[in-house]
GROMACS .gro file of C-alpha atoms in nm:
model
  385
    1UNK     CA    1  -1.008  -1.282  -2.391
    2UNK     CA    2  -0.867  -1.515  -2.174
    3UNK     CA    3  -0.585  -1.399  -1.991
    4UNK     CA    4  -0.304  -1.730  -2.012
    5UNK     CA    5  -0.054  -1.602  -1.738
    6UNK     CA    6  -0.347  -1.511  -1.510
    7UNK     CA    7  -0.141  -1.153  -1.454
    8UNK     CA    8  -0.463  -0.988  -1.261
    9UNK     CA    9  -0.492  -1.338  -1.063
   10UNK     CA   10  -0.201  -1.128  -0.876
   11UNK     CA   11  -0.404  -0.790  -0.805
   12UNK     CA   12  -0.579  -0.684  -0.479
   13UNK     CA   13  -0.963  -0.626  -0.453
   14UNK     CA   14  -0.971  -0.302  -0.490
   15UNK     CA   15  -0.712  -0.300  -0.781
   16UNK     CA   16  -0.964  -0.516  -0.938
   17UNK     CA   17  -1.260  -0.305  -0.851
   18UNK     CA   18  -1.041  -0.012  -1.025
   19UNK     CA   19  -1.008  -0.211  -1.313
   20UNK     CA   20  -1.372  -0.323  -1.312
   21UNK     CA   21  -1.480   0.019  -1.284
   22UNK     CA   22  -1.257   0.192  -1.567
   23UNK     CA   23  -1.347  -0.068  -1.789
   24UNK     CA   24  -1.729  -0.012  -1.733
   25UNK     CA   25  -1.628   0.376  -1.773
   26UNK     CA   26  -1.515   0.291  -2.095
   27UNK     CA   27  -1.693   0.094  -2.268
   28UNK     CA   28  -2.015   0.299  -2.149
   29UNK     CA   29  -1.914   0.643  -2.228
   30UNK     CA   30  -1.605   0.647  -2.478
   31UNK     CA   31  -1.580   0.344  -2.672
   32UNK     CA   32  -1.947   0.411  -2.862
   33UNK     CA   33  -1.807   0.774  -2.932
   34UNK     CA   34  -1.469   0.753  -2.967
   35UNK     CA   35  -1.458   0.693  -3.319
   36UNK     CA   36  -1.674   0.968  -3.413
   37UNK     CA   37  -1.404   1.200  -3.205
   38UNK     CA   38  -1.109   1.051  -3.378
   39UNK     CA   39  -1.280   1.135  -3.724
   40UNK     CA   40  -1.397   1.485  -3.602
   41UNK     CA   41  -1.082   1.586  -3.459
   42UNK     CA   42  -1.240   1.636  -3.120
   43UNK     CA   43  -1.227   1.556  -2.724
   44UNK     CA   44  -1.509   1.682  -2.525
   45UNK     CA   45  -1.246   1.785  -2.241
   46UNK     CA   46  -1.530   1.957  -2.057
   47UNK     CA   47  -1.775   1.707  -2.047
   48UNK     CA   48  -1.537   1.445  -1.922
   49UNK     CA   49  -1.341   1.621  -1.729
   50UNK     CA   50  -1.620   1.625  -1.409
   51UNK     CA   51  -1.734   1.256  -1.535
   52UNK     CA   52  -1.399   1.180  -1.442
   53UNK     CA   53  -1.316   1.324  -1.163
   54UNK     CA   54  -1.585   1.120  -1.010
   55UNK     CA   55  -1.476   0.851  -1.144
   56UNK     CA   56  -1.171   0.906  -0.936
   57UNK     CA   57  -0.868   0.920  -1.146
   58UNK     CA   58  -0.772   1.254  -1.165
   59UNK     CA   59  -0.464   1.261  -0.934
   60UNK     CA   60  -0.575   0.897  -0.812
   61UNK     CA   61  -0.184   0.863  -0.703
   62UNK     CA   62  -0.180   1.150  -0.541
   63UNK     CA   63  -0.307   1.204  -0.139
   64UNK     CA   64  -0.502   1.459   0.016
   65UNK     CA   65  -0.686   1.774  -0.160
   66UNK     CA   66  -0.973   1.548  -0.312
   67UNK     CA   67  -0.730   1.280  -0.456
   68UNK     CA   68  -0.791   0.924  -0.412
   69UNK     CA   69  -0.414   0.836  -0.250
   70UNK     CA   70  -0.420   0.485  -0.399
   71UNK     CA   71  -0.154   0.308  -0.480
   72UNK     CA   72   0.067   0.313  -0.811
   73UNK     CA   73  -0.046  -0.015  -0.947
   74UNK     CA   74  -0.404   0.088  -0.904
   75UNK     CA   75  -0.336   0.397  -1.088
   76UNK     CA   76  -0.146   0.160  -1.377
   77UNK     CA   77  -0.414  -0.097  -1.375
   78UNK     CA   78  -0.652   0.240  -1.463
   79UNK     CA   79  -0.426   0.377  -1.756
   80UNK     CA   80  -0.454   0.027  -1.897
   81UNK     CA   81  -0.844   0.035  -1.895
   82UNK     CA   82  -0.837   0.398  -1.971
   83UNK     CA   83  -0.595   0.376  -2.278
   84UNK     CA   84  -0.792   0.072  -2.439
   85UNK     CA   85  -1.044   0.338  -2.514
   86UNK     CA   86  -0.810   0.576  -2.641
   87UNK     CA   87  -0.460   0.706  -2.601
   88UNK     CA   88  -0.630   1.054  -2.551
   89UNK     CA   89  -0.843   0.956  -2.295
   90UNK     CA   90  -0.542   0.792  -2.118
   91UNK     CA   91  -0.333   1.117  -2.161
   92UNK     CA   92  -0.583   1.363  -2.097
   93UNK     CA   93  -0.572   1.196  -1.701
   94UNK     CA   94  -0.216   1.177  -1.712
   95UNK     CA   95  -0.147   1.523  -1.825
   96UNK     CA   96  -0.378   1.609  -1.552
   97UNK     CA   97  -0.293   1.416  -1.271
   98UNK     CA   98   0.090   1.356  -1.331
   99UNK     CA   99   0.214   1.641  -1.501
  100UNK     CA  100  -0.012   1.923  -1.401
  101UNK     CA  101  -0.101   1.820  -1.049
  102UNK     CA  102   0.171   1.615  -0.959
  103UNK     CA  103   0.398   1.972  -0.947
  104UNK     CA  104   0.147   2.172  -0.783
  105UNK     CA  105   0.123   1.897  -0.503
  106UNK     CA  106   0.499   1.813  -0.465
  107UNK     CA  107   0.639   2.162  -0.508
  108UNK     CA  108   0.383   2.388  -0.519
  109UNK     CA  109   0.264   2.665  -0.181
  110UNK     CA  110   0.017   2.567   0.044
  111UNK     CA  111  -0.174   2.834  -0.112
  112UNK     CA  112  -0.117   2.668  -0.495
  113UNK     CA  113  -0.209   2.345  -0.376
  114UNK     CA  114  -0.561   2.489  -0.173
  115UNK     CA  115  -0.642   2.707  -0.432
  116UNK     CA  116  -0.613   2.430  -0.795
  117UNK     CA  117  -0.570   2.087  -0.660
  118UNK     CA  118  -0.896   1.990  -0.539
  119UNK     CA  119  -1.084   2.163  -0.830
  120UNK     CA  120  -0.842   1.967  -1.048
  121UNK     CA  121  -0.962   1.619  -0.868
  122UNK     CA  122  -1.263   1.706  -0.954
  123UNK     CA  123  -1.246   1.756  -1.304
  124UNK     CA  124  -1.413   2.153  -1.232
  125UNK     CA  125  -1.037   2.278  -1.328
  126UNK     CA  126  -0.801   2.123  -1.631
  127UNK     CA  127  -0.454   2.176  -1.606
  128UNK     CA  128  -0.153   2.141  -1.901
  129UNK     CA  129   0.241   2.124  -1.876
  130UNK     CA  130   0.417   2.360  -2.056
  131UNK     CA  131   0.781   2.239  -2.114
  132UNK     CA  132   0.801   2.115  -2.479
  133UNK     CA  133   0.930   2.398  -2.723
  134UNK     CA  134   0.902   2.483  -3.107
  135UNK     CA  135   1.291   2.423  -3.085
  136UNK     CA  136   1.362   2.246  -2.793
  137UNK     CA  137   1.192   1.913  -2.806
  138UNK     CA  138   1.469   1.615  -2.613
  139UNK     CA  139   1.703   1.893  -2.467
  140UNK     CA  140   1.500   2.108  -2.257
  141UNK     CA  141   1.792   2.245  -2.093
  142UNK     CA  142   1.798   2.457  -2.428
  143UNK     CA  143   1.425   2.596  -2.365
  144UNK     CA  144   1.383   2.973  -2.468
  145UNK     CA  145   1.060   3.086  -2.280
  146UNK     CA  146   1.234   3.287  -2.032
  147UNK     CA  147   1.113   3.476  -1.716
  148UNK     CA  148   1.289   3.745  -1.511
  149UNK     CA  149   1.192   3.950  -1.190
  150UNK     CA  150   1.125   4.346  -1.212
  151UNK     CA  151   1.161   4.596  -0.883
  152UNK     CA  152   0.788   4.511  -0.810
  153UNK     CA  153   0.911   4.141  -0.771
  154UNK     CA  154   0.659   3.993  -1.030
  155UNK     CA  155   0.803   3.778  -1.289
  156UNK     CA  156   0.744   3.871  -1.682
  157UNK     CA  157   0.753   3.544  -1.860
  158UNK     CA  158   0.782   3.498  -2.228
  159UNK     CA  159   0.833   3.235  -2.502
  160UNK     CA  160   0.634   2.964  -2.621
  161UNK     CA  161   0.540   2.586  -2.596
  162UNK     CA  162   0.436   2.350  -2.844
  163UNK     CA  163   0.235   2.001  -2.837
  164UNK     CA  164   0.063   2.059  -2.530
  165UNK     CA  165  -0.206   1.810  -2.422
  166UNK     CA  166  -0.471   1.998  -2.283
  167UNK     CA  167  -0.344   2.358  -2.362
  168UNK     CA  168  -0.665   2.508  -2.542
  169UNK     CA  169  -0.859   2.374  -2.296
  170UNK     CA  170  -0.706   2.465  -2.002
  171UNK     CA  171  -0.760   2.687  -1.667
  172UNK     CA  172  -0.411   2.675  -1.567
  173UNK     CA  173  -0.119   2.615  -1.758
  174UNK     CA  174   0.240   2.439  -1.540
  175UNK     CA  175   0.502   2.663  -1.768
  176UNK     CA  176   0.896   2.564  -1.691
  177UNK     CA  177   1.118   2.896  -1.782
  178UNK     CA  178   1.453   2.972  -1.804
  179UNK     CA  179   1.523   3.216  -1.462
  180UNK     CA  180   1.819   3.417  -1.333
  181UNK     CA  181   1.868   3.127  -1.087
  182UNK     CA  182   1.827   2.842  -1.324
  183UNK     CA  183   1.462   2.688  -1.468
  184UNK     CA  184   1.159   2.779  -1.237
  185UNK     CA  185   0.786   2.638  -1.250
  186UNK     CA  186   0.513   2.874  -1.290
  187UNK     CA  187   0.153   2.785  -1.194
  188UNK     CA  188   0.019   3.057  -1.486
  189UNK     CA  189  -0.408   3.060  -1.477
  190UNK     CA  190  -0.520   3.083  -1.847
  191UNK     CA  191  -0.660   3.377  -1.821
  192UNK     CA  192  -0.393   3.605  -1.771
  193UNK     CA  193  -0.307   3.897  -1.985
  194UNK     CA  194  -0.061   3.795  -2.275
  195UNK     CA  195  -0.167   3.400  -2.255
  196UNK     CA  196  -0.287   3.222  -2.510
  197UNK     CA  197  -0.313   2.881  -2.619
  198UNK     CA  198  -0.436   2.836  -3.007
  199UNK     CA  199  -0.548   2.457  -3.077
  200UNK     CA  200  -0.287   2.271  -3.349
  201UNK     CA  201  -0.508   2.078  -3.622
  202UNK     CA  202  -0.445   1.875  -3.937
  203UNK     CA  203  -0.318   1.561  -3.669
  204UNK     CA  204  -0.373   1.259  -3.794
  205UNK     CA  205  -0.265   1.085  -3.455
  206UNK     CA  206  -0.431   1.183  -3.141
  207UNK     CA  207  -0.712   1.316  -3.290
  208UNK     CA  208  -0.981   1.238  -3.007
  209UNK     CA  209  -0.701   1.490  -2.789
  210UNK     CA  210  -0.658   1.845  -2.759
  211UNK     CA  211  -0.296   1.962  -2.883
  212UNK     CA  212  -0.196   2.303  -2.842
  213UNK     CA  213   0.070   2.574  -2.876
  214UNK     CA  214   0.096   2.825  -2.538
  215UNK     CA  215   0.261   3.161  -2.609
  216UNK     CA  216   0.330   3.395  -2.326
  217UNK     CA  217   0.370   3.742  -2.429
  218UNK     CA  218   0.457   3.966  -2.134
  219UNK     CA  219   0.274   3.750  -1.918
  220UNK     CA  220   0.297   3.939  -1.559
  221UNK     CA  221   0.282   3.711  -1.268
  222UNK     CA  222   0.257   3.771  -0.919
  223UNK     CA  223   0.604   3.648  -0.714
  224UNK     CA  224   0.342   3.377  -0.588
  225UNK     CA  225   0.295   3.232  -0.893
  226UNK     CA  226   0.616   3.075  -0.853
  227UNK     CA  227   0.666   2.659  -0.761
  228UNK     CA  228   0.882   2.765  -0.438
  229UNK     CA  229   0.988   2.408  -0.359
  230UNK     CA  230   1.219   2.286  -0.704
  231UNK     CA  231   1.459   2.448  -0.910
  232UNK     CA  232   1.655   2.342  -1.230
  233UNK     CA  233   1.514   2.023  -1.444
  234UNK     CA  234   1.478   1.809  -1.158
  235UNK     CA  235   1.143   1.941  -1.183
  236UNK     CA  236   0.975   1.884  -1.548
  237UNK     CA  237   1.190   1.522  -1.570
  238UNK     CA  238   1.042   1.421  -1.258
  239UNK     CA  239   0.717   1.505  -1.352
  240UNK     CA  240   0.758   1.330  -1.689
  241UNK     CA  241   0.874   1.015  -1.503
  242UNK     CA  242   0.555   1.050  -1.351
  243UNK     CA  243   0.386   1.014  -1.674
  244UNK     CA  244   0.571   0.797  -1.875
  245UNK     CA  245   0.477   0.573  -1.610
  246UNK     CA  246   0.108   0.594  -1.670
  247UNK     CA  247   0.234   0.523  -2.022
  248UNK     CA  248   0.416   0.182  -1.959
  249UNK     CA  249   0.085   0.045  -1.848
  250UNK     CA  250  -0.162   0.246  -2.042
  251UNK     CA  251  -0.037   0.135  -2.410
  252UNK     CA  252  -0.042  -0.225  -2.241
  253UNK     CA  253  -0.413  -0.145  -2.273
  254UNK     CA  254  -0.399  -0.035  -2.680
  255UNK     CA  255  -0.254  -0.344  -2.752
  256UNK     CA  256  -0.523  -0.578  -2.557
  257UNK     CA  257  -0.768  -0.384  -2.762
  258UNK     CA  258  -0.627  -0.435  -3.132
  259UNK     CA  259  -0.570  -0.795  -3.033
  260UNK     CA  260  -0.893  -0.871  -2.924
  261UNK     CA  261  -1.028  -0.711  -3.216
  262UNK     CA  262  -0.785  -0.945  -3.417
  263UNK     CA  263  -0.878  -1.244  -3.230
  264UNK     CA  264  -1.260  -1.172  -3.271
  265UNK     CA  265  -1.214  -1.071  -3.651
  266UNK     CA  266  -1.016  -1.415  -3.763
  267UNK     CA  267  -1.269  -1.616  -3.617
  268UNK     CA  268  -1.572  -1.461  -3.811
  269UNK     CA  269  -1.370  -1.383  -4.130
  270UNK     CA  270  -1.404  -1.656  -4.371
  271UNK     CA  271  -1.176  -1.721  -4.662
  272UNK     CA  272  -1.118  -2.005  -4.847
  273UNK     CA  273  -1.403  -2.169  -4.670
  274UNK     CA  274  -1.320  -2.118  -4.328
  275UNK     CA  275  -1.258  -1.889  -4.098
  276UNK     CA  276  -0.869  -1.676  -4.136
  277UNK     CA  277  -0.809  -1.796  -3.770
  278UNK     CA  278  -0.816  -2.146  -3.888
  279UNK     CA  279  -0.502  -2.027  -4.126
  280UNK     CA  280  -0.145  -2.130  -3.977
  281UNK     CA  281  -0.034  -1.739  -4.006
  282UNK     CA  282  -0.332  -1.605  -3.852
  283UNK     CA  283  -0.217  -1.810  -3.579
  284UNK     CA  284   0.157  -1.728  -3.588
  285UNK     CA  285   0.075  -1.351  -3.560
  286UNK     CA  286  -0.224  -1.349  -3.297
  287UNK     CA  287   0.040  -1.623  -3.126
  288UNK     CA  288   0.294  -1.342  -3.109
  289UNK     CA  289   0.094  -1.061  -3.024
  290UNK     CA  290  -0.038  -1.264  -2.743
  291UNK     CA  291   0.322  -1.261  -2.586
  292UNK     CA  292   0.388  -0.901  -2.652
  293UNK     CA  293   0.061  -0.839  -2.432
  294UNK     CA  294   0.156  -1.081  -2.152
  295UNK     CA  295   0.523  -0.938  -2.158
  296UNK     CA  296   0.428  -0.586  -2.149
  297UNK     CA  297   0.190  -0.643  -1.907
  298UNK     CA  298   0.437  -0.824  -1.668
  299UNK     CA  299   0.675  -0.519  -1.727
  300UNK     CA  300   0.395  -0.283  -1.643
  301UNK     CA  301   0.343  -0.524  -1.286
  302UNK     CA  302   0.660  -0.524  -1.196
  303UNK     CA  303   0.749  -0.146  -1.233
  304UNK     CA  304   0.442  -0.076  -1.021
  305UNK     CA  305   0.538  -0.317  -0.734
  306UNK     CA  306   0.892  -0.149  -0.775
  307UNK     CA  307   0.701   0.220  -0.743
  308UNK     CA  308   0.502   0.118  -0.432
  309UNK     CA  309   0.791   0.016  -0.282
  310UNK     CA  310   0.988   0.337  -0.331
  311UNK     CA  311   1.251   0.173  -0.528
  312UNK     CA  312   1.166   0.262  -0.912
  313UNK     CA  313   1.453   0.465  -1.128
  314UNK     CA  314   1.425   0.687  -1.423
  315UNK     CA  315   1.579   0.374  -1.630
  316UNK     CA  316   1.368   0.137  -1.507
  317UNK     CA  317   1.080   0.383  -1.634
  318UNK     CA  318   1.269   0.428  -1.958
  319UNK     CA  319   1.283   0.034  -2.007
  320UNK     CA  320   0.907   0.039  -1.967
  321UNK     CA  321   0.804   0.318  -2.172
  322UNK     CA  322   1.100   0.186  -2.490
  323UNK     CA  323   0.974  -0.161  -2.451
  324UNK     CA  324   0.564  -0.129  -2.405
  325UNK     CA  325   0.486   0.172  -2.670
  326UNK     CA  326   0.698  -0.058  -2.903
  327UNK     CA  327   0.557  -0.360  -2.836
  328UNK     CA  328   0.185  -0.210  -2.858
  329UNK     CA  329   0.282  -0.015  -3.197
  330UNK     CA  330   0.414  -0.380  -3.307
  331UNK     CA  331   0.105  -0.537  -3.198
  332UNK     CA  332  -0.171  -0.282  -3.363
  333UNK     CA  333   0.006  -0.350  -3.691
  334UNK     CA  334   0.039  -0.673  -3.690
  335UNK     CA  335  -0.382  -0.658  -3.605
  336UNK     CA  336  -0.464  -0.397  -3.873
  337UNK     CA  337  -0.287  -0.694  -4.136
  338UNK     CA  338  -0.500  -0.917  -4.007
  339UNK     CA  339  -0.813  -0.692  -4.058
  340UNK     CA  340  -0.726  -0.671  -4.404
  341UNK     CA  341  -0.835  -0.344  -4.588
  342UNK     CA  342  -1.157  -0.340  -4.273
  343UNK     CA  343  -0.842  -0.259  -4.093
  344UNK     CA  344  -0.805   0.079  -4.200
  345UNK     CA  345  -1.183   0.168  -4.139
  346UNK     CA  346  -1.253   0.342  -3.774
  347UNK     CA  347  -1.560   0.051  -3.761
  348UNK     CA  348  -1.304  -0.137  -3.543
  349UNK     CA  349  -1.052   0.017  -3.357
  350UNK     CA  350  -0.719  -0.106  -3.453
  351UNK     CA  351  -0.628   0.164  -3.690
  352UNK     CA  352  -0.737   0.474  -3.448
  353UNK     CA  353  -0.489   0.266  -3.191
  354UNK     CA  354  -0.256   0.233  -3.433
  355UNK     CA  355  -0.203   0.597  -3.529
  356UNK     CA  356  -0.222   0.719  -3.191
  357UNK     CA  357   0.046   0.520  -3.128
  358UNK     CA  358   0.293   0.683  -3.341
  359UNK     CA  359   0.279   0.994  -3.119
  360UNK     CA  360   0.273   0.769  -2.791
  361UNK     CA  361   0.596   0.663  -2.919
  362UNK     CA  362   0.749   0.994  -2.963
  363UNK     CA  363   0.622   1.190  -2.688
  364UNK     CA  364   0.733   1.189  -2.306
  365UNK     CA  365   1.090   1.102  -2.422
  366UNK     CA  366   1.181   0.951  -2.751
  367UNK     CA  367   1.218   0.637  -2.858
  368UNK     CA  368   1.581   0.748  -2.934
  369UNK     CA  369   1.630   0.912  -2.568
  370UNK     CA  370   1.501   0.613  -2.421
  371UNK     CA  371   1.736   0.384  -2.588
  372UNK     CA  372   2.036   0.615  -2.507
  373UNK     CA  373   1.951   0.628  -2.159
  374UNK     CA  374   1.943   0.217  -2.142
  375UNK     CA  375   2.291   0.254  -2.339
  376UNK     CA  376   2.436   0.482  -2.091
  377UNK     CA  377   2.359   0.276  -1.768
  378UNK     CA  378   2.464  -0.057  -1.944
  379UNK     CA  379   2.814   0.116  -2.067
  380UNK     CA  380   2.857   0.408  -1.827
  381UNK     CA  381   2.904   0.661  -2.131
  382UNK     CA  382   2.656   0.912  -2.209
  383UNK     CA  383   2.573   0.925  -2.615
  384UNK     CA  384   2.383   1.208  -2.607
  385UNK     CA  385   2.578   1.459  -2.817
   0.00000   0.00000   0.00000
């Protein structure tokens, strides 16, 4: 599909090669699967998870320890191709890279970082994020899972987490607790005594994405298990600015898919004796959908040449991630109308977009939270309670 405000025109060479390369990724081994996932309820996190780590973008934003150290609108320009596959494609690398990763590398112990970080670039280790509760969903400063010191000085954590990306699947798990001294990150290998992590099923978004509960039942740690380098909530929120802004330019990507699939479908859809992109409000709605792409995508740019230059704010992120997952959830409906009653069918991809997108829109902050933190820098006055 051509590409009117000639957006990539403005990329680098290697961004392009990125792009060039994620794309091929795709469309060679996820897009002729996908749909069988989606319908199975299954992500083979194992087989992809080395596949992609030579691929690159495992921690691609990240430097040293087997990470690529590329800049953030390369890694953008790769959630894009990586989330026109699939939403859980695109969050299985972000969970990995920005929210599992991402802590062990900017607070995390030498010895953290030496021991998971290059296995993790390499897709030989999967990490998850443990900060979501049962209870405690867009106030985290309520969470319950709790962890406290005994004379030995190893920490006994316990609690739960729920709707982790990533969790059943895991080697080690990022868990945020509630401490003596305020919330504390735990690097917590899956295999410790009292963890667990049972799959959730019965989605009927994500599906091609493993979603988990982690419960911690007198989990003992060593005092090393501890991320020595961040306390309080500075440390989950700026990991999950980290990976809403994978999500800015990754659902840029879902929406470039459903309206190519649009575009393609009116023109070899004939009713009436012609084709339903010869129809007036074919037009109108591929016209508009068109705009929502170049838009978002412009939006994505701009927040990435704001990141690389050390300048981009939590706000700025929450703009992004309010106005791209709704654009893209706009844009995948308006395609599956178009599609008709083929629209609901997983022989084209609009619908599988479509769904995941509901969860897209809920998960790393809100739509609500999103739009209250816009309202609070535009009128000073926090609505949040």
């Amino acid at each position: 599909m051509d590409d009117l405000l000639r957006v990539d025109d403005t990329l680098g060479a290697e961004q392009r090669l990125i792009r060039d390369t994620v794309r091929e990724f795709v469309a060679d081994r996820i897009l002729p699967r996908v749909g069988d996932w989606f319908e199975e309820a299954v992500f083979p996190a194992r087989e992809l998870a080395p596949a992609l780590g030579s691929l690159g973008v495992l921690g691609m934003h990240l430097e040293g320890y087997g990470c690529a150290g590329l800049d953030a609108v390369s890694y953008g320009v790769a959630c894009r191709e990586l989330e026109a596959g699939d939403s859980g494609l695109r969050s299985f690398v972000s969970v990995q890279g920005s929210l599992a990763m991402f802590p062990i590398w900017k607070y995390g112990s030498a010895e953290q970082k030496e021991e998971w970080l290059p296995r993790m670039a390499a897709g030989e280790a999967i990490g998850c994020f443990g900060l979501t509760e049962p209870d405690q969903g867009s106030d985290p400063s309520g969470m319950r899972t709790h962890a406290k010191q005994d004379p030995s000085g190893d920490w006994i954590l316990n609690g739960s987490k729920m709707w982790i990306t990533n969790g059943s699947v895991a080697d080690v798990a990022v868990v945020w607790a509630q401490t003596e001294d305020g919330v504390r990150g735990f690097v917590v290998p899956a295999d410790t005594p009292g963890f667990s992590a049972p799959e959730i099923h019965r989605k009927m978004s994500l599906r091609a994405s493993v979603t988990s509960s982690l419960y911690f039942d007198d989990v003992r740690l060593p005092a090393s298990a501890v991320l020595p380098e961040v306390r309080g909530l500075k440390g989950p929120l700026s990991c999950l600015s980290e990976a809403r802004f994978g999500i800015v330019w990754g659902v840029v990507g879902a929406a470039r898919a459903c309206l190519e699939s649009a575009v393609d479908y009116s023109a070899s859809r004939v009713q009436f004796g012609r084709p339903i992109g010869g129809f007036q409000l074919t037009q109108e709605k591929l016209a508009w959908m068109y705009v929502g792409v170049g838009q978002s995508q412009l939006t994505a740019l701009h927040l990435g040449r704001l990141k690389d230059a050390g300048t981009l704010t939590p706000r700025q992120v929450s703009f992004g991630k309010l106005a791209n997952v709704r654009a893209a959830l706009d844009i995948a409906r308006q395609a599956r109308s178009i599609l008709g009653g083929n629209g609901i069918t997983l022989e084209y991809p609009v619908i599988r977009h479509m769904n995941n997108l509901e969860s897209v829109l809920t998960y790393e902050g809100t739509e609500e939270i999103h739009t209250l933190v816009l309202g609070e820098a535009l009128t000073g006055i926090p609505a949040y309670r």
